[in-house]
Amino acid sequence: MDFSLIVLVVIVAALAFDFTNGFHDTANAMATSIATGALKPRIAVAISAVLNLVGAFLSIEVAKTISGGIVDDTKVTPVVIFAGLVGAIIWNLVTWLVGLPSSSSHALFGGLIGATWIASGADAVHFGKVVEKVLIPAVASPIVAGLVALVGTFLTYRITATAKDGVVRSSFKTGQVLSASLVSLAHGTNDAQKTMGVITLTLIAGGTLAPGSNPPLWVIIACGLAIALGTYLGGWRIIQTMGKKLTEIQTPQGFAAETSSAAVILASSHLGFALSTTHVTSGGIIGSGLGRKLAEVRWGIAGKMVIAWVLTLPAAAIVGAVAAAISTRGSWGTILVGGVGVLVALGIWLTSRRNPVTATNINDEPEAAKPAPVAA
């Protein structure tokens, strides 16, 4: 396969991943606002899409971490990057199908690590950077966001204890619009950059850019548009899980969860930590549930989410490794991996049509939350 053609294929695959990242992570910003009625579903995803696009232009620190930190850019080829992207995309689609808010970021890291390891050896993976920039933030960020949301929720209810319920709900609905918008902006500063980093890494591997280069402007624009489009289409299944199935959310809780999540994500983007925004916002929602008296956190759902978090990086790494083992055998291998990836994605989409979750039924009461019928 012509070298310039494989670079183009990788760029298209990277933008496809960016698109799946958008609809997979829409819930991070808008699930609580949709659940409380602060925003209509379609309006919520439109606002989130625009702010994700804006956020993509605000920082490039995370992009530099991806393009020059996780793997050795001198030992990576465009074919290897393509294999890693296939692993990330398939895991994103599988977890979207079952409605689990797993990490798109860790799917990307896992796919790249697995593909690079198989193709170039363990020395091509910077495991020290993986621990520092990926694993430590993965553990710490949801805990920090959860604690901040817990304290914020508790104080919010204490401060407004004597206020009228209608005034409280109305005020915090307005606050939720602002806080959810801030999370969307923060998401753009972190997640859109990951694809920028991948494309920049591809251009470096292809000799188009010098090692250590920043993402070109056209890469920033393309990645911002791809994640914004994915966000606008809405990952309704995951929005339903985070907004309705994890805990019962009231407007003060939603405001506290979103504000804490935005603060953690923006701070991490500034420091170049490529954390999982899904982990952060999930931690914020659980913290808000713990902070409100009589609120119920459904630990069964939370447990399934944690299992998905733990499995994401190694599962994507395995798929990326298998894809790399096949695609590096020649042009036929790359074509085979791409074709199988398209067929798997199509199969997942067709399966999702059997039980659709859309903007019209997103706030239906989940089965787990319905009271058991009273015996006659």
Short mmCIF file of C-alpha atoms in Angstrom, two decimals, residues 1-368:
data_model
loop_
_atom_site.label_atom_id
_atom_site.label_comp_id
_atom_site.label_asym_id
_atom_site.label_seq_id
_atom_site.Cartn_x
_atom_site.Cartn_y
_atom_site.Cartn_z
CA MET A 1 0.00 0.00 0.00
CA ASP A 2 1.33 3.45 -0.92
CA PHE A 3 2.84 5.20 2.12
CA SER A 4 0.88 8.44 1.64
CA LEU A 5 -2.31 6.38 1.27
CA ILE A 6 -1.82 4.58 4.60
CA VAL A 7 -1.20 7.94 6.29
CA LEU A 8 -4.52 9.16 4.86
CA VAL A 9 -6.24 5.96 6.06
CA VAL A 10 -4.88 6.48 9.57
CA ILE A 11 -6.08 10.09 9.63
CA VAL A 12 -9.57 8.97 8.59
CA ALA A 13 -9.54 6.24 11.26
CA ALA A 14 -8.38 8.75 13.87
CA LEU A 15 -11.23 11.11 13.01
CA ALA A 16 -13.63 8.13 13.17
CA PHE A 17 -12.37 7.44 16.69
CA ASP A 18 -12.80 11.12 17.53
CA PHE A 19 -16.40 10.88 16.32
CA THR A 20 -17.08 7.84 18.54
CA ASN A 21 -15.40 9.66 21.42
CA GLY A 22 -17.90 12.48 20.96
CA PHE A 23 -21.10 10.45 21.18
CA HIS A 24 -19.59 8.09 23.77
CA ASP A 25 -18.76 10.98 26.11
CA THR A 26 -21.72 13.32 25.58
CA ALA A 27 -23.07 11.94 28.86
CA ASN A 28 -20.08 13.32 30.74
CA ALA A 29 -21.33 16.87 30.31
CA MET A 30 -25.05 16.62 29.80
CA ALA A 31 -26.44 13.51 31.55
CA THR A 32 -27.34 15.26 34.80
CA SER A 33 -28.82 18.35 33.10
CA ILE A 34 -31.01 16.16 30.91
CA ALA A 35 -32.04 13.99 33.87
CA THR A 36 -33.17 16.97 35.96
CA GLY A 37 -34.87 18.72 33.05
CA ALA A 38 -32.53 21.70 33.17
CA LEU A 39 -31.98 21.24 29.43
CA LYS A 40 -33.98 19.56 26.69
CA PRO A 41 -32.03 16.59 25.24
CA ARG A 42 -31.48 18.02 21.76
CA ILE A 43 -30.59 21.47 23.07
CA ALA A 44 -28.17 19.92 25.55
CA VAL A 45 -26.19 17.98 22.93
CA ALA A 46 -26.14 21.01 20.60
CA ILE A 47 -24.64 23.21 23.33
CA SER A 48 -22.16 20.48 24.21
CA ALA A 49 -21.10 20.06 20.57
CA VAL A 50 -20.38 23.77 20.10
CA LEU A 51 -18.38 24.02 23.34
CA ASN A 52 -16.40 20.85 22.59
CA LEU A 53 -15.37 22.51 19.34
CA VAL A 54 -14.34 25.70 21.16
CA GLY A 55 -12.45 23.72 23.81
CA ALA A 56 -10.36 22.00 21.15
CA PHE A 57 -8.61 25.33 20.45
CA LEU A 58 -7.76 26.24 24.04
CA SER A 59 -4.81 23.94 24.79
CA ILE A 60 -2.43 21.43 23.21
CA GLU A 61 -0.72 20.02 26.32
CA VAL A 62 -2.61 16.71 26.22
CA ALA A 63 -1.96 16.37 22.47
CA LYS A 64 1.78 16.67 23.12
CA THR A 65 1.54 13.95 25.78
CA ILE A 66 -0.01 11.58 23.22
CA SER A 67 2.27 12.43 20.29
CA GLY A 68 5.53 12.30 22.23
CA GLY A 69 4.98 10.68 25.61
CA ILE A 70 3.12 7.35 25.62
CA VAL A 71 5.08 5.54 22.88
CA ASP A 72 8.42 6.11 21.12
CA ASP A 73 7.53 8.04 17.97
CA THR A 74 10.72 6.81 16.25
CA LYS A 75 9.54 3.19 16.53
CA VAL A 76 5.94 3.67 15.46
CA THR A 77 4.62 3.44 11.91
CA PRO A 78 1.26 4.62 10.52
CA VAL A 79 0.17 0.98 10.16
CA VAL A 80 0.76 0.40 13.89
CA ILE A 81 -1.21 3.51 14.77
CA PHE A 82 -4.05 2.31 12.52
CA ALA A 83 -4.15 -1.00 14.38
CA GLY A 84 -4.31 0.78 17.72
CA LEU A 85 -7.18 2.94 16.52
CA VAL A 86 -9.15 -0.13 15.43
CA GLY A 87 -8.84 -1.53 18.95
CA ALA A 88 -10.02 1.75 20.48
CA ILE A 89 -12.99 2.19 18.14
CA ILE A 90 -14.30 -1.37 18.65
CA TRP A 91 -14.12 -1.09 22.44
CA ASN A 92 -15.89 2.29 22.34
CA LEU A 93 -18.73 0.81 20.28
CA VAL A 94 -19.09 -2.30 22.45
CA THR A 95 -19.38 -0.30 25.68
CA TRP A 96 -21.77 2.17 24.02
CA LEU A 97 -24.00 -0.74 22.95
CA VAL A 98 -24.36 -1.97 26.55
CA GLY A 99 -24.66 1.57 27.93
CA LEU A 100 -21.50 1.50 30.06
CA PRO A 101 -19.61 4.81 30.41
CA SER A 102 -16.10 3.44 29.95
CA SER A 103 -13.10 5.56 29.06
CA SER A 104 -12.55 6.49 25.41
CA SER A 105 -9.14 7.77 26.46
CA HIS A 106 -8.04 4.46 27.95
CA ALA A 107 -9.39 2.64 24.91
CA LEU A 108 -7.12 4.80 22.76
CA PHE A 109 -4.11 4.33 25.04
CA GLY A 110 -4.70 0.59 25.26
CA GLY A 111 -5.01 0.19 21.50
CA LEU A 112 -1.81 2.16 20.85
CA ILE A 113 0.16 0.36 23.58
CA GLY A 114 -0.91 -3.10 22.42
CA ALA A 115 -0.21 -2.39 18.75
CA THR A 116 3.16 -0.74 19.46
CA TRP A 117 4.26 -3.51 21.82
CA ILE A 118 3.56 -6.25 19.26
CA ALA A 119 5.06 -4.37 16.32
CA SER A 120 8.13 -2.76 17.91
CA GLY A 121 8.68 -4.45 21.27
CA ALA A 122 8.12 -3.43 24.87
CA ASP A 123 10.95 -0.87 24.70
CA ALA A 124 8.83 1.25 22.36
CA VAL A 125 6.27 1.84 25.12
CA HIS A 126 7.14 4.46 27.75
CA PHE A 127 5.66 2.67 30.74
CA GLY A 128 6.88 5.34 33.16
CA LYS A 129 4.87 7.96 31.28
CA VAL A 130 1.88 5.61 31.12
CA VAL A 131 1.89 5.31 34.91
CA GLU A 132 2.50 9.02 35.50
CA LYS A 133 0.20 10.52 32.88
CA VAL A 134 -2.51 7.84 32.56
CA LEU A 135 -2.81 5.33 35.41
CA ILE A 136 -2.32 7.65 38.39
CA PRO A 137 -4.84 10.22 37.06
CA ALA A 138 -7.23 7.33 36.29
CA VAL A 139 -7.30 6.33 39.95
CA ALA A 140 -7.06 9.77 41.52
CA SER A 141 -9.39 11.85 39.33
CA PRO A 142 -12.74 10.13 40.11
CA ILE A 143 -11.91 10.09 43.82
CA VAL A 144 -11.06 13.79 43.85
CA ALA A 145 -14.14 14.71 41.79
CA GLY A 146 -16.33 12.50 44.00
CA LEU A 147 -15.09 14.07 47.22
CA VAL A 148 -15.50 17.61 45.89
CA ALA A 149 -19.03 16.80 44.67
CA LEU A 150 -19.92 15.13 47.98
CA VAL A 151 -18.86 18.16 50.02
CA GLY A 152 -20.41 20.58 47.53
CA THR A 153 -23.73 18.73 47.54
CA PHE A 154 -23.83 18.53 51.33
CA LEU A 155 -23.10 22.24 51.73
CA THR A 156 -25.59 23.17 49.01
CA TYR A 157 -28.46 21.41 50.77
CA ARG A 158 -27.44 22.85 54.14
CA ILE A 159 -27.29 26.40 52.78
CA THR A 160 -30.62 26.14 50.96
CA ALA A 161 -32.44 24.17 53.68
CA THR A 162 -34.82 27.04 54.52
CA ALA A 163 -35.39 28.21 50.94
CA LYS A 164 -38.51 27.34 48.97
CA ASP A 165 -38.20 24.21 46.85
CA GLY A 166 -39.39 25.99 43.71
CA VAL A 167 -36.78 28.73 44.07
CA VAL A 168 -34.03 26.18 44.70
CA ARG A 169 -34.96 24.08 41.67
CA SER A 170 -35.26 27.10 39.38
CA SER A 171 -31.97 28.63 40.51
CA PHE A 172 -29.97 25.44 40.22
CA LYS A 173 -31.44 24.62 36.82
CA THR A 174 -29.86 27.85 35.60
CA GLY A 175 -26.67 26.93 37.42
CA GLN A 176 -26.70 23.50 35.77
CA VAL A 177 -26.83 25.03 32.31
CA LEU A 178 -23.67 26.98 33.11
CA SER A 179 -21.86 24.11 34.85
CA ALA A 180 -22.74 21.58 32.12
CA SER A 181 -21.47 24.04 29.53
CA LEU A 182 -18.21 24.33 31.45
CA VAL A 183 -17.82 20.53 31.48
CA SER A 184 -18.35 20.47 27.68
CA LEU A 185 -15.69 23.14 27.24
CA ALA A 186 -13.34 21.20 29.52
CA HIS A 187 -14.03 17.99 27.61
CA GLY A 188 -12.94 19.68 24.39
CA THR A 189 -9.67 20.79 26.00
CA ASN A 190 -8.88 17.20 26.98
CA ASP A 191 -10.49 14.60 24.74
CA ALA A 192 -10.35 16.37 21.36
CA GLN A 193 -6.61 16.74 21.87
CA LYS A 194 -6.07 12.99 22.12
CA THR A 195 -6.95 12.52 18.48
CA MET A 196 -4.85 15.57 17.60
CA GLY A 197 -1.95 13.79 19.28
CA VAL A 198 -2.58 10.58 17.33
CA ILE A 199 -2.68 12.36 13.97
CA THR A 200 0.41 14.39 14.88
CA LEU A 201 2.16 11.13 15.84
CA THR A 202 1.18 9.70 12.45
CA LEU A 203 2.58 12.73 10.60
CA ILE A 204 5.80 12.47 12.61
CA ALA A 205 6.06 8.74 11.84
CA GLY A 206 5.45 9.52 8.17
CA GLY A 207 8.19 12.14 8.08
CA THR A 208 5.81 15.02 7.40
CA LEU A 209 6.51 16.64 10.78
CA ALA A 210 9.67 16.78 12.86
CA PRO A 211 9.69 14.88 16.20
CA GLY A 212 8.26 17.00 19.00
CA SER A 213 6.11 19.12 16.66
CA ASN A 214 2.84 20.63 17.80
CA PRO A 215 -0.43 19.74 16.01
CA PRO A 216 -0.91 21.79 12.81
CA LEU A 217 -3.93 24.09 12.66
CA TRP A 218 -5.79 21.87 10.15
CA VAL A 219 -5.45 18.94 12.58
CA ILE A 220 -6.94 20.99 15.42
CA ILE A 221 -9.87 22.10 13.25
CA ALA A 222 -10.57 18.59 11.91
CA CYS A 223 -10.47 16.99 15.36
CA GLY A 224 -12.65 19.70 16.88
CA LEU A 225 -15.28 19.24 14.15
CA ALA A 226 -15.25 15.42 14.41
CA ILE A 227 -15.76 15.32 18.18
CA ALA A 228 -18.41 18.06 17.94
CA LEU A 229 -20.39 16.11 15.33
CA GLY A 230 -20.24 12.95 17.42
CA THR A 231 -21.34 14.89 20.48
CA TYR A 232 -24.33 16.36 18.67
CA LEU A 233 -25.61 12.92 17.64
CA GLY A 234 -25.76 12.05 21.34
CA GLY A 235 -24.75 8.81 23.03
CA TRP A 236 -28.23 8.34 24.48
CA ARG A 237 -27.58 4.91 26.00
CA ILE A 238 -24.74 6.17 28.17
CA ILE A 239 -26.59 9.39 28.98
CA GLN A 240 -29.43 7.26 30.35
CA THR A 241 -27.04 5.20 32.50
CA MET A 242 -25.32 8.22 34.05
CA GLY A 243 -28.42 10.39 34.36
CA LYS A 244 -31.00 7.86 35.52
CA LYS A 245 -29.52 4.52 36.50
CA LEU A 246 -26.58 5.48 38.71
CA THR A 247 -28.43 7.63 41.26
CA GLU A 248 -31.50 9.84 41.50
CA ILE A 249 -30.32 13.35 40.66
CA GLN A 250 -31.83 16.65 41.75
CA THR A 251 -30.73 20.01 40.40
CA PRO A 252 -28.38 20.95 43.31
CA GLN A 253 -26.66 17.58 42.94
CA GLY A 254 -26.28 18.02 39.20
CA PHE A 255 -24.74 21.44 39.68
CA ALA A 256 -22.26 20.13 42.28
CA ALA A 257 -21.31 17.10 40.15
CA GLU A 258 -20.76 19.13 36.99
CA THR A 259 -18.81 21.91 38.70
CA SER A 260 -16.44 19.49 40.44
CA SER A 261 -15.90 17.55 37.21
CA ALA A 262 -15.13 20.68 35.19
CA ALA A 263 -12.59 21.86 37.77
CA VAL A 264 -10.73 18.52 37.76
CA ILE A 265 -10.73 18.21 33.94
CA LEU A 266 -9.52 21.77 33.33
CA ALA A 267 -6.74 21.43 35.90
CA SER A 268 -5.60 18.15 34.33
CA SER A 269 -5.66 19.60 30.80
CA HIS A 270 -3.44 22.44 31.98
CA LEU A 271 -0.96 19.93 33.45
CA GLY A 272 -1.01 17.68 30.38
CA PHE A 273 -2.68 14.72 32.12
CA ALA A 274 -4.65 12.71 29.57
CA LEU A 275 -7.24 11.59 32.08
CA SER A 276 -10.59 9.95 31.47
CA THR A 277 -13.36 12.51 31.57
CA THR A 278 -15.76 9.58 32.00
CA HIS A 279 -14.05 8.56 35.23
CA VAL A 280 -14.17 12.14 36.50
CA THR A 281 -17.83 12.80 35.81
CA SER A 282 -18.92 9.39 37.07
CA GLY A 283 -17.05 10.06 40.31
CA GLY A 284 -18.76 13.45 40.55
CA ILE A 285 -22.22 11.91 40.11
CA ILE A 286 -21.58 9.22 42.75
CA GLY A 287 -20.23 11.87 45.12
CA SER A 288 -23.33 13.99 44.63
CA GLY A 289 -25.49 10.97 45.45
CA LEU A 290 -23.55 10.34 48.66
CA GLY A 291 -23.75 14.02 49.60
CA ARG A 292 -27.56 14.22 49.54
CA LYS A 293 -29.45 12.76 52.48
CA LEU A 294 -31.66 9.82 51.51
CA ALA A 295 -30.24 9.67 47.98
CA GLU A 296 -29.56 6.15 46.73
CA VAL A 297 -26.42 5.22 44.83
CA ARG A 298 -27.03 2.04 42.85
CA TRP A 299 -23.79 0.26 43.60
CA GLY A 300 -24.55 -2.62 41.23
CA ILE A 301 -24.43 -0.22 38.27
CA ALA A 302 -21.37 1.50 39.72
CA GLY A 303 -19.64 -1.87 40.10
CA LYS A 304 -20.26 -2.74 36.44
CA MET A 305 -18.80 0.63 35.47
CA VAL A 306 -15.65 0.01 37.51
CA ILE A 307 -15.21 -3.42 35.91
CA ALA A 308 -15.48 -1.78 32.49
CA TRP A 309 -12.90 0.82 33.55
CA VAL A 310 -10.45 -1.89 34.64
CA LEU A 311 -10.95 -3.92 31.46
CA THR A 312 -10.82 -1.03 29.00
CA LEU A 313 -7.07 -0.55 28.65
CA PRO A 314 -6.10 -4.26 28.47
CA ALA A 315 -9.09 -5.19 26.25
CA ALA A 316 -8.30 -2.45 23.73
CA ALA A 317 -4.61 -3.40 23.96
CA ILE A 318 -5.42 -7.02 23.03
CA VAL A 319 -7.51 -5.96 20.03
CA GLY A 320 -4.82 -3.47 19.00
CA ALA A 321 -2.12 -6.14 19.34
CA VAL A 322 -4.06 -8.64 17.20
CA ALA A 323 -4.77 -5.95 14.62
CA ALA A 324 -1.09 -4.98 14.54
CA ALA A 325 0.04 -8.59 14.16
CA ILE A 326 -2.15 -8.90 11.05
CA SER A 327 -1.86 -5.43 9.52
CA THR A 328 1.96 -5.33 9.65
CA ARG A 329 2.17 -8.41 7.38
CA GLY A 330 1.49 -6.33 4.30
CA SER A 331 -1.14 -4.34 2.46
CA TRP A 332 -3.55 -7.29 2.53
CA GLY A 333 -3.31 -7.37 6.34
CA THR A 334 -4.16 -3.69 6.67
CA ILE A 335 -7.11 -4.06 4.31
CA LEU A 336 -8.32 -7.14 6.21
CA VAL A 337 -8.15 -5.39 9.58
CA GLY A 338 -9.96 -2.35 8.20
CA GLY A 339 -12.67 -4.49 6.60
CA VAL A 340 -13.26 -6.54 9.74
CA GLY A 341 -13.40 -3.35 11.80
CA VAL A 342 -16.09 -1.89 9.53
CA LEU A 343 -18.14 -5.10 9.67
CA VAL A 344 -17.94 -5.26 13.48
CA ALA A 345 -19.00 -1.60 13.76
CA LEU A 346 -21.92 -2.21 11.41
CA GLY A 347 -22.99 -5.29 13.38
CA ILE A 348 -22.94 -3.34 16.65
CA TRP A 349 -25.03 -0.55 15.15
CA LEU A 350 -27.60 -2.99 13.75
CA THR A 351 -27.81 -4.71 17.15
CA SER A 352 -28.46 -1.36 18.84
CA ARG A 353 -31.52 -0.80 16.62
CA ARG A 354 -33.32 -3.69 18.36
CA ASN A 355 -33.63 -1.67 21.56
CA PRO A 356 -33.14 1.99 20.62
CA VAL A 357 -32.53 4.72 23.18
CA THR A 358 -33.22 8.17 21.75
CA ALA A 359 -33.86 11.75 22.82
CA THR A 360 -37.56 10.89 23.16
CA ASN A 361 -37.20 8.10 25.74
CA ILE A 362 -33.96 9.11 27.44
CA ASN A 363 -35.68 10.06 30.72
CA ASP A 364 -37.89 6.98 30.97
CA GLU A 365 -37.65 5.42 34.42
CA PRO A 366 -35.08 2.58 34.34
CA GLU A 367 -36.23 -0.86 35.45
CA ALA A 368 -33.74 -0.92 38.33
#
